[in-house]
Coordinates of C-alpha atoms in Angstrom, one line a residue:
M2 CA 61.5 131.1 31.0
T3 CA 61.4 133.4 31.8
T4 CA 62.1 132.7 35.1
V5 CA 60.5 135.5 36.5
A6 CA 63.1 134.5 34.6
A7 CA 62.0 133.7 32.0
S8 CA 58.9 135.8 31.9
A9 CA 60.7 138.6 30.4
T10 CA 57.9 141.1 30.8
P11 CA 57.3 144.5 32.4
A12 CA 57.4 144.8 36.2
E13 CA 54.7 143.3 38.3
A14 CA 54.0 146.8 39.7
T15 CA 52.0 147.5 36.6
A16 CA 49.6 144.6 37.1
R17 CA 45.9 145.2 37.8
P18 CA 43.9 142.8 40.0
H19 CA 41.9 140.2 38.1
P20 CA 39.0 138.1 39.3
R21 CA 40.1 135.1 41.3
P22 CA 40.8 132.1 39.0
R23 CA 39.0 128.8 39.5
L24 CA 42.2 126.8 39.4
D25 CA 44.2 126.8 42.6
W26 CA 47.3 128.9 42.4
R27 CA 49.5 125.9 43.5
L28 CA 48.4 124.0 40.4
R29 CA 49.1 126.9 38.2
F30 CA 52.5 127.4 39.9
A31 CA 53.3 123.7 39.1
V32 CA 52.2 124.1 35.5
L33 CA 54.3 127.2 35.1
S34 CA 57.3 125.4 36.5
L35 CA 56.8 122.6 34.1
I36 CA 56.3 124.8 31.1
W37 CA 59.5 126.9 31.7
G38 CA 61.5 123.8 32.8
F39 CA 60.7 122.1 29.5
S40 CA 61.4 125.2 27.5
F41 CA 65.1 124.4 27.3
L42 CA 64.4 121.0 25.9
L43 CA 62.1 122.6 23.3
I44 CA 64.8 125.0 22.3
K45 CA 67.3 122.2 21.9
V46 CA 64.8 120.2 19.7
G47 CA 63.9 123.4 17.7
T48 CA 67.6 124.1 16.9
E49 CA 67.9 120.6 15.4
G50 CA 65.9 121.6 12.4
Y51 CA 66.1 125.4 12.3
A52 CA 68.6 128.2 12.8
P53 CA 68.7 129.8 16.3
F54 CA 67.3 133.1 15.0
Q55 CA 64.5 131.2 13.3
V56 CA 63.7 129.4 16.5
T57 CA 63.5 132.7 18.4
L58 CA 61.4 134.4 15.8
G59 CA 59.0 131.5 15.7
R60 CA 58.8 131.5 19.5
L61 CA 58.0 135.2 19.5
V62 CA 55.4 135.1 16.7
F63 CA 53.4 132.4 18.4
G64 CA 53.8 133.9 21.9
T65 CA 52.7 137.3 20.6
A66 CA 49.7 135.6 19.0
V67 CA 48.6 134.3 22.3
L68 CA 48.9 137.7 24.0
A69 CA 47.0 139.3 21.1
A70 CA 44.2 136.8 21.5
A71 CA 44.1 137.5 25.3
M72 CA 44.0 141.3 24.6
V73 CA 41.0 140.8 22.2
V74 CA 39.1 138.7 24.8
R75 CA 39.7 141.2 27.5
R76 CA 39.2 144.2 25.2
E77 CA 42.6 145.6 26.0
R78 CA 44.3 148.2 23.8
L79 CA 48.0 148.6 23.0
P80 CA 49.8 151.3 25.1
R81 CA 49.8 154.9 23.9
G82 CA 52.6 157.4 24.0
V83 CA 55.9 157.6 22.2
R84 CA 57.9 157.5 25.4
T85 CA 56.2 154.2 26.6
W86 CA 56.9 152.6 23.2
G87 CA 60.5 153.7 23.3
H88 CA 61.0 152.1 26.7
L89 CA 59.2 149.0 25.6
T90 CA 61.5 148.7 22.6
V91 CA 64.6 148.6 25.0
A92 CA 62.7 146.1 27.3
A93 CA 61.8 143.9 24.3
F94 CA 65.5 143.7 23.3
L95 CA 66.9 143.0 26.8
L96 CA 64.1 140.7 28.1
N97 CA 63.1 138.9 24.9
A98 CA 65.0 139.3 21.7
L99 CA 68.6 139.1 23.2
P100 CA 68.2 136.4 25.8
F101 CA 65.9 134.1 23.7
S102 CA 68.5 134.3 20.8
L103 CA 71.5 133.7 23.1
F104 CA 69.9 130.6 24.7
A105 CA 69.1 129.3 21.2
Y106 CA 72.6 129.8 20.0
A107 CA 74.0 128.4 23.3
E108 CA 72.1 125.1 22.9
L109 CA 73.8 124.4 19.7
T110 CA 76.9 123.5 21.7
I111 CA 75.8 122.9 25.3
P112 CA 73.2 120.5 26.8
S113 CA 69.8 121.8 27.7
T114 CA 70.5 120.8 31.3
L115 CA 73.4 123.3 31.5
A116 CA 71.3 126.0 29.8
G117 CA 68.6 125.6 32.4
I118 CA 71.0 125.8 35.3
C119 CA 72.6 128.9 33.8
N120 CA 69.2 130.5 33.7
A121 CA 68.9 130.0 37.4
T122 CA 71.8 132.5 37.9
S123 CA 69.5 135.4 37.0
P124 CA 68.8 136.3 40.7
L125 CA 72.5 136.3 41.4
W126 CA 73.2 138.7 38.6
G127 CA 70.2 140.8 39.7
M128 CA 71.6 141.0 43.3
A129 CA 75.0 142.0 42.0
L130 CA 73.6 144.7 39.7
S131 CA 71.2 146.0 42.4
L132 CA 74.2 147.0 44.5
V133 CA 75.1 149.7 42.0
A134 CA 71.9 150.4 40.1
L135 CA 69.2 150.5 42.8
S136 CA 70.1 152.7 45.7
E137 CA 66.9 151.7 47.5
D138 CA 67.8 148.0 47.4
R139 CA 70.5 147.9 50.0
P140 CA 72.3 144.6 50.6
T141 CA 72.4 142.6 53.8
R142 CA 75.1 140.2 55.0
V143 CA 72.8 137.3 54.2
R144 CA 72.2 138.5 50.6
V145 CA 75.9 139.1 50.0
A146 CA 76.7 135.7 51.4
G147 CA 74.1 134.3 49.0
L148 CA 75.8 136.0 46.1
G149 CA 79.1 134.4 47.0
I150 CA 77.5 130.9 47.5
G151 CA 75.6 131.2 44.3
F152 CA 78.7 131.9 42.2
L153 CA 80.6 129.1 44.0
G154 CA 77.8 126.9 42.8
V155 CA 78.3 128.1 39.2
L156 CA 82.0 127.2 39.4
T157 CA 81.0 123.8 40.7
V158 CA 78.6 123.2 37.8
L159 CA 81.2 124.3 35.3
G160 CA 83.9 122.0 36.9
A161 CA 86.3 124.8 37.6
W162 CA 88.8 122.6 39.5
Q163 CA 89.2 120.5 36.4
G164 CA 90.0 123.4 34.2
F165 CA 86.4 123.4 32.7
Q166 CA 87.2 120.3 30.7
G167 CA 84.7 119.2 28.2
L168 CA 82.9 122.5 28.4
D169 CA 82.1 124.6 25.4
A170 CA 83.2 128.1 26.6
T171 CA 81.3 130.0 24.0
G172 CA 78.0 128.3 24.5
T173 CA 78.2 128.6 28.3
A174 CA 79.1 132.2 28.1
M175 CA 76.1 132.9 25.8
A176 CA 73.8 131.1 28.3
L177 CA 75.2 133.1 31.2
L178 CA 75.0 136.4 29.2
A179 CA 71.3 135.6 28.5
S180 CA 70.7 135.2 32.2
L181 CA 72.5 138.5 32.9
S182 CA 70.3 140.2 30.3
Y183 CA 67.1 139.5 32.3
P184 CA 68.0 141.5 35.5
I185 CA 69.4 144.3 33.3
G186 CA 66.1 144.5 31.6
W187 CA 64.2 144.2 34.9
I188 CA 66.1 147.2 36.4
Y189 CA 65.5 149.2 33.2
V190 CA 61.8 148.4 33.4
R191 CA 61.7 149.2 37.1
R192 CA 63.2 152.6 36.4
T193 CA 61.1 153.5 33.4
L194 CA 57.8 151.7 33.4
A195 CA 56.9 150.9 37.0
G196 CA 53.7 152.6 38.0
S197 CA 52.5 152.9 34.4
S198 CA 48.8 153.4 34.0
E199 CA 48.7 150.8 31.3
S200 CA 47.7 147.2 32.2
H201 CA 50.4 144.5 32.4
L202 CA 48.7 142.7 29.5
S203 CA 48.8 145.7 27.3
L204 CA 52.5 146.4 28.1
T205 CA 53.5 142.8 27.7
G206 CA 51.7 142.4 24.4
A207 CA 53.4 145.5 23.0
Q208 CA 56.7 144.3 24.3
L209 CA 56.5 140.9 22.6
L210 CA 55.3 142.6 19.4
L211 CA 58.3 144.8 19.4
A212 CA 60.6 141.8 20.1
T213 CA 59.0 140.0 17.2
I214 CA 59.7 143.0 14.9
Q215 CA 63.3 143.1 16.0
L216 CA 63.8 139.4 15.2
A217 CA 61.9 139.7 11.9
V218 CA 64.4 142.4 10.8
V219 CA 67.5 140.5 12.0
T220 CA 66.7 136.9 11.0
P221 CA 66.7 137.3 7.2
L222 CA 70.1 139.0 7.5
F223 CA 71.8 136.0 9.1
T224 CA 69.7 133.0 7.9
S225 CA 68.3 131.6 4.7
L226 CA 64.9 130.0 4.3
P227 CA 64.9 126.3 5.3
T228 CA 65.1 123.9 2.4
R229 CA 62.8 121.5 4.2
F230 CA 60.4 121.9 7.2
S231 CA 61.2 119.4 9.9
P232 CA 57.9 118.6 11.7
L233 CA 59.2 117.7 15.2
P234 CA 61.4 120.8 15.5
L235 CA 58.6 122.9 14.2
L236 CA 56.2 121.5 16.8
A237 CA 58.8 122.3 19.4
I238 CA 58.9 125.9 18.3
V239 CA 55.1 126.2 18.3
A240 CA 55.0 124.8 21.8
L241 CA 57.8 127.0 22.9
G242 CA 55.9 130.1 21.7
V243 CA 52.4 129.2 22.6
L244 CA 53.2 127.6 26.0
G245 CA 56.6 128.8 27.0
T246 CA 56.1 132.4 26.1
G247 CA 52.4 133.2 25.6
V248 CA 50.5 131.0 28.1
A249 CA 53.4 131.2 30.7
V250 CA 53.3 135.0 30.8
L251 CA 49.5 135.0 31.4
V252 CA 49.9 132.3 34.2
Q253 CA 52.8 134.2 35.8
Y254 CA 50.9 137.5 36.0
G255 CA 47.9 135.8 37.4
L256 CA 50.1 134.3 40.1
V257 CA 51.7 137.7 40.8
A258 CA 48.3 139.3 41.2
E259 CA 47.0 136.6 43.5
V260 CA 50.0 135.6 45.7
G261 CA 52.4 138.4 45.1
P262 CA 55.8 138.6 43.3
T263 CA 57.8 137.0 46.1
T264 CA 55.9 133.7 46.0
A265 CA 55.5 133.8 42.2
Q266 CA 59.3 134.1 41.6
M267 CA 59.9 130.9 43.6
V268 CA 59.3 129.2 40.3
T269 CA 62.9 130.1 39.5
Y270 CA 64.1 127.4 41.8
F271 CA 62.1 124.6 40.1
I272 CA 63.1 125.4 36.5
P273 CA 66.6 124.0 36.6
V274 CA 65.4 120.8 38.3
I275 CA 62.8 120.2 35.7
A276 CA 65.1 121.2 32.8
T277 CA 67.8 118.8 34.1
A278 CA 65.3 115.9 34.5
A279 CA 63.8 116.6 31.0
G280 CA 67.2 116.8 29.4
V281 CA 68.4 113.5 30.9
A282 CA 65.2 111.5 30.6
V283 CA 64.0 112.7 27.2
L284 CA 67.1 113.8 25.3
G285 CA 69.5 111.3 27.0
E286 CA 72.0 114.1 28.0
S287 CA 74.8 113.0 30.3
L288 CA 75.0 114.2 33.8
R289 CA 78.1 114.6 35.9
W290 CA 77.9 114.6 39.7
S291 CA 79.0 118.3 39.7
T292 CA 76.0 119.4 37.7
P293 CA 73.2 118.6 40.2
V294 CA 75.4 119.4 43.3
G295 CA 76.4 122.8 41.8
A296 CA 72.8 123.5 40.8
V297 CA 71.7 123.0 44.4
I298 CA 74.4 125.4 45.6
V299 CA 73.3 127.9 42.9
L300 CA 69.7 127.7 44.1
V301 CA 70.6 128.1 47.8
G302 CA 72.6 131.2 46.9
A303 CA 69.9 132.6 44.7
A304 CA 67.3 132.0 47.5
L305 CA 69.5 133.8 50.0
T306 CA 69.9 136.9 47.7
Q307 CA 66.1 137.3 47.8
V308 CA 66.0 137.5 51.7
R309 CA 65.0 141.0 52.8
K310 CA 65.4 142.6 56.2
G311 CA 62.6 141.7 58.6
A312 CA 61.6 138.7 56.4

């Protein structure tokens, strides 16, 4: 959901070129947008039958299985070196285990539409963090303006002028914290794993495996086995893992390799639109005027934070 979000995988700098796919990149871009846009709906449905940690664990198990199958097909091996595995353990927590769990808990009390819009704030958090964490990523007036506009959009979505009435503060804070976790993880990966000789598939597979282990340890401590297995929520978890985590990661890195990270990350701006449409049309979630208006402002601000000098 990764937006490049929701990918939650090692930096694109580690990707190796692949043979040109037969399916046009625009179609794959659209598919990726749909998959990640619908992920918030799938999380909501999953939590209707299972605990948030169980939803996250299931998502990671099925997502890891997809990556493992891809590694077998491409004859890739897991990374070597204690240092690499150590960095991947941190990346797995910041980019998978923590944000996936936070979004699952958040959607117990907030609509999937709001969770999808909160996810779109990741570029804003990334811009703010880069000011202090990445000395080579200097801000411009346009990018700083985008940061201000983006957070104005967040306040609009949340209805700040009404005193945040009808808003679950805890759930919203969890969703925003999940969105903040992604750029923290990206910066960590950029500082520790960029330029790795390992393939992106190898690193990503190991990262998801480590995140699965982390959730496998935590989940039994905070949840008990379900007394009954609800089929629809279970199907949602399977789809979330296979499509929203496994397949989406493979599609995303194919896009990065073909059209570059700048174009590939534009998927971020379609996710909240699809998440909102899915939440309203499928789940019947209510929509105040401030939600779509604020979302547009957030996306405009996020887009401006990505503008570089000379672009």
